[in-house]
Amino acid sequence: MAGPIRLVLVEDNQVFREALELLLGLRSDIEVVASVGEGSSAAEAVRQHHPDVVLMDYRLPGIDGVQATRAVREASPDVAVVCLTASSNLRERDALFEAGVVACLSKDQELDEIVEAILHAA
């Protein structure tokens, strides 16, 4: 892949979202091209910014990560979606994978593991 991986970040917790933006922004292999706080904004951000990967929170206001993933995949079938969640049960994870996520990680995982999932997804 030529150039950094283009990433859209979808996370409703502003502090966590800004921390991820800052930490990922320090890397030369990932470029955060958009960051939104609602699932309903995810598909539009994908249409505008043409990312390689979307890092998607599961629990979002309005539409959840499953619905937002479906909208993102409809807007851009080639984009890879990696889900981050504070907690989810097996049924919720199954729904995420059915919607099209390629990986589902816990928010308390090490940043290196999240980065590895982004790189692998791209």
PDB file of C-alpha atoms in Angstrom:
ATOM      1  CA  MET A   1       0.000   0.000   0.000  1.00  0.00           C
ATOM      2  CA  ALA A   2       1.422   3.368  -1.023  1.00  0.00           C
ATOM      3  CA  GLY A   3       1.319   5.988   1.708  1.00  0.00           C
ATOM      4  CA  PRO A   4      -0.263   5.764   5.121  1.00  0.00           C
ATOM      5  CA  ILE A   5      -3.484   3.878   5.850  1.00  0.00           C
ATOM      6  CA  ARG A   6      -6.393   6.312   5.729  1.00  0.00           C
ATOM      7  CA  LEU A   7      -8.548   5.905   8.845  1.00  0.00           C
ATOM      8  CA  VAL A   8     -11.961   7.204   9.891  1.00  0.00           C
ATOM      9  CA  LEU A   9     -12.531   7.066  13.639  1.00  0.00           C
ATOM     10  CA  VAL A  10     -16.102   6.654  14.964  1.00  0.00           C
ATOM     11  CA  GLU A  11     -16.234   7.053  18.760  1.00  0.00           C
ATOM     12  CA  ASP A  12     -18.764   8.899  20.922  1.00  0.00           C
ATOM     13  CA  ASN A  13     -16.490   9.351  23.965  1.00  0.00           C
ATOM     14  CA  GLN A  14     -14.746  12.598  23.066  1.00  0.00           C
ATOM     15  CA  VAL A  15     -11.788  12.124  25.427  1.00  0.00           C
ATOM     16  CA  PHE A  16     -11.124   8.583  24.170  1.00  0.00           C
ATOM     17  CA  ARG A  17     -11.594   9.700  20.539  1.00  0.00           C
ATOM     18  CA  GLU A  18      -9.149  12.594  20.940  1.00  0.00           C
ATOM     19  CA  ALA A  19      -6.605  10.342  22.680  1.00  0.00           C
ATOM     20  CA  LEU A  20      -6.808   7.819  19.831  1.00  0.00           C
ATOM     21  CA  GLU A  21      -6.474  10.604  17.259  1.00  0.00           C
ATOM     22  CA  LEU A  22      -3.394  11.933  19.043  1.00  0.00           C
ATOM     23  CA  LEU A  23      -1.725   8.547  19.484  1.00  0.00           C
ATOM     24  CA  LEU A  24      -2.506   7.307  15.984  1.00  0.00           C
ATOM     25  CA  GLY A  25      -1.480  10.687  14.567  1.00  0.00           C
ATOM     26  CA  LEU A  26       2.042  10.124  15.870  1.00  0.00           C
ATOM     27  CA  ARG A  27       2.436   7.158  13.522  1.00  0.00           C
ATOM     28  CA  SER A  28       3.712   7.556   9.967  1.00  0.00           C
ATOM     29  CA  ASP A  29       1.778   4.520   8.690  1.00  0.00           C
ATOM     30  CA  ILE A  30      -1.728   5.700   9.730  1.00  0.00           C
ATOM     31  CA  GLU A  31      -3.479   8.965   8.861  1.00  0.00           C
ATOM     32  CA  VAL A  32      -6.708   9.840  10.688  1.00  0.00           C
ATOM     33  CA  VAL A  33      -8.654  11.546   7.890  1.00  0.00           C
ATOM     34  CA  ALA A  34     -11.892  12.035   9.840  1.00  0.00           C
ATOM     35  CA  SER A  35     -13.224  11.595  13.347  1.00  0.00           C
ATOM     36  CA  VAL A  36     -16.923  11.560  14.229  1.00  0.00           C
ATOM     37  CA  GLY A  37     -18.872  11.045  17.438  1.00  0.00           C
ATOM     38  CA  GLU A  38     -22.051   9.415  16.118  1.00  0.00           C
ATOM     39  CA  GLY A  39     -22.770   6.298  14.116  1.00  0.00           C
ATOM     40  CA  SER A  40     -25.151   8.259  11.907  1.00  0.00           C
ATOM     41  CA  SER A  41     -22.177  10.361  10.694  1.00  0.00           C
ATOM     42  CA  ALA A  42     -19.970   7.392   9.816  1.00  0.00           C
ATOM     43  CA  ALA A  43     -21.214   6.650   6.282  1.00  0.00           C
ATOM     44  CA  GLU A  44     -21.004  10.314   5.261  1.00  0.00           C
ATOM     45  CA  ALA A  45     -17.447  10.543   6.618  1.00  0.00           C
ATOM     46  CA  VAL A  46     -16.552   7.454   4.568  1.00  0.00           C
ATOM     47  CA  ARG A  47     -18.108   8.936   1.413  1.00  0.00           C
ATOM     48  CA  GLN A  48     -16.212  12.209   1.907  1.00  0.00           C
ATOM     49  CA  HIS A  49     -12.804  10.892   2.961  1.00  0.00           C
ATOM     50  CA  HIS A  50     -12.430   7.486   1.225  1.00  0.00           C
ATOM     51  CA  PRO A  51     -10.637   5.672   4.062  1.00  0.00           C
ATOM     52  CA  ASP A  52      -9.020   2.269   3.921  1.00  0.00           C
ATOM     53  CA  VAL A  53     -10.215   1.399   7.444  1.00  0.00           C
ATOM     54  CA  VAL A  54     -12.925   2.559   9.845  1.00  0.00           C
ATOM     55  CA  LEU A  55     -12.297   2.140  13.566  1.00  0.00           C
ATOM     56  CA  MET A  56     -15.856   1.837  14.902  1.00  0.00           C
ATOM     57  CA  ASP A  57     -17.144   1.965  18.464  1.00  0.00           C
ATOM     58  CA  TYR A  58     -19.941  -0.513  19.162  1.00  0.00           C
ATOM     59  CA  ARG A  59     -22.036   1.499  21.621  1.00  0.00           C
ATOM     60  CA  LEU A  60     -22.943   4.765  19.927  1.00  0.00           C
ATOM     61  CA  PRO A  61     -25.781   7.247  20.401  1.00  0.00           C
ATOM     62  CA  GLY A  62     -28.554   6.919  17.838  1.00  0.00           C
ATOM     63  CA  ILE A  63     -27.545   4.003  15.668  1.00  0.00           C
ATOM     64  CA  ASP A  64     -25.215   1.375  17.130  1.00  0.00           C
ATOM     65  CA  GLY A  65     -22.029  -0.070  15.677  1.00  0.00           C
ATOM     66  CA  VAL A  66     -23.888  -2.825  13.814  1.00  0.00           C
ATOM     67  CA  GLN A  67     -26.171  -0.366  12.019  1.00  0.00           C
ATOM     68  CA  ALA A  68     -23.308   2.066  11.405  1.00  0.00           C
ATOM     69  CA  THR A  69     -21.139  -0.736   9.999  1.00  0.00           C
ATOM     70  CA  ARG A  70     -23.900  -1.731   7.597  1.00  0.00           C
ATOM     71  CA  ALA A  71     -24.237   1.900   6.446  1.00  0.00           C
ATOM     72  CA  VAL A  72     -20.472   2.249   6.024  1.00  0.00           C
ATOM     73  CA  ARG A  73     -20.196  -0.995   4.040  1.00  0.00           C
ATOM     74  CA  GLU A  74     -23.106   0.121   1.837  1.00  0.00           C
ATOM     75  CA  ALA A  75     -21.405   3.484   1.223  1.00  0.00           C
ATOM     76  CA  SER A  76     -18.040   1.844   0.515  1.00  0.00           C
ATOM     77  CA  PRO A  77     -17.998  -1.958   0.156  1.00  0.00           C
ATOM     78  CA  ASP A  78     -14.179  -2.054   0.043  1.00  0.00           C
ATOM     79  CA  VAL A  79     -13.580  -0.313   3.372  1.00  0.00           C
ATOM     80  CA  ALA A  80     -12.511  -2.528   6.265  1.00  0.00           C
ATOM     81  CA  VAL A  81     -14.253  -1.977   9.601  1.00  0.00           C
ATOM     82  CA  VAL A  82     -12.534  -2.747  12.899  1.00  0.00           C
ATOM     83  CA  CYS A  83     -14.796  -2.559  15.942  1.00  0.00           C
ATOM     84  CA  LEU A  84     -13.728  -1.327  19.363  1.00  0.00           C
ATOM     85  CA  THR A  85     -16.001  -1.972  22.312  1.00  0.00           C
ATOM     86  CA  ALA A  86     -15.894  -1.613  26.070  1.00  0.00           C
ATOM     87  CA  SER A  87     -18.089  -4.691  26.357  1.00  0.00           C
ATOM     88  CA  SER A  88     -20.117  -6.971  24.122  1.00  0.00           C
ATOM     89  CA  ASN A  89     -21.654 -10.372  24.385  1.00  0.00           C
ATOM     90  CA  LEU A  90     -21.392 -13.208  21.871  1.00  0.00           C
ATOM     91  CA  ARG A  91     -24.686 -12.305  20.166  1.00  0.00           C
ATOM     92  CA  GLU A  92     -23.549  -8.686  19.714  1.00  0.00           C
ATOM     93  CA  ARG A  93     -20.170  -9.789  18.333  1.00  0.00           C
ATOM     94  CA  ASP A  94     -21.901 -12.170  15.914  1.00  0.00           C
ATOM     95  CA  ALA A  95     -24.097  -9.298  14.714  1.00  0.00           C
ATOM     96  CA  LEU A  96     -21.005  -7.140  14.170  1.00  0.00           C
ATOM     97  CA  PHE A  97     -19.313  -9.803  12.054  1.00  0.00           C
ATOM     98  CA  GLU A  98     -22.524 -10.372  10.084  1.00  0.00           C
ATOM     99  CA  ALA A  99     -22.625  -6.612   9.408  1.00  0.00           C
ATOM    100  CA  GLY A 100     -19.105  -6.776   7.987  1.00  0.00           C
ATOM    101  CA  VAL A 101     -16.495  -6.017  10.641  1.00  0.00           C
ATOM    102  CA  VAL A 102     -13.172  -7.771  10.118  1.00  0.00           C
ATOM    103  CA  ALA A 103     -12.065  -7.599  13.764  1.00  0.00           C
ATOM    104  CA  CYS A 104     -13.599  -6.804  17.128  1.00  0.00           C
ATOM    105  CA  LEU A 105     -11.324  -5.578  19.912  1.00  0.00           C
ATOM    106  CA  SER A 106     -11.780  -4.466  23.485  1.00  0.00           C
ATOM    107  CA  LYS A 107     -11.082  -0.826  24.291  1.00  0.00           C
ATOM    108  CA  ASP A 108      -8.754  -1.903  27.074  1.00  0.00           C
ATOM    109  CA  GLN A 109      -6.379  -3.700  24.707  1.00  0.00           C
ATOM    110  CA  GLU A 110      -2.907  -2.279  24.206  1.00  0.00           C
ATOM    111  CA  LEU A 111      -2.562   0.402  21.531  1.00  0.00           C
ATOM    112  CA  ASP A 112      -0.121  -1.860  19.670  1.00  0.00           C
ATOM    113  CA  GLU A 113      -2.859  -4.505  19.348  1.00  0.00           C
ATOM    114  CA  ILE A 114      -5.325  -1.936  18.003  1.00  0.00           C
ATOM    115  CA  VAL A 115      -2.720  -0.678  15.534  1.00  0.00           C
ATOM    116  CA  GLU A 116      -1.940  -4.247  14.449  1.00  0.00           C
ATOM    117  CA  ALA A 117      -5.653  -4.858  13.768  1.00  0.00           C
ATOM    118  CA  ILE A 118      -5.814  -1.649  11.678  1.00  0.00           C
ATOM    119  CA  LEU A 119      -2.705  -2.612   9.694  1.00  0.00           C
ATOM    120  CA  HIS A 120      -3.989  -6.151   9.171  1.00  0.00           C
ATOM    121  CA  ALA A 121      -7.427  -4.890   8.078  1.00  0.00           C
ATOM    122  CA  ALA A 122      -5.899  -2.573   5.494  1.00  0.00           C
TER     123      ALA A 122
END
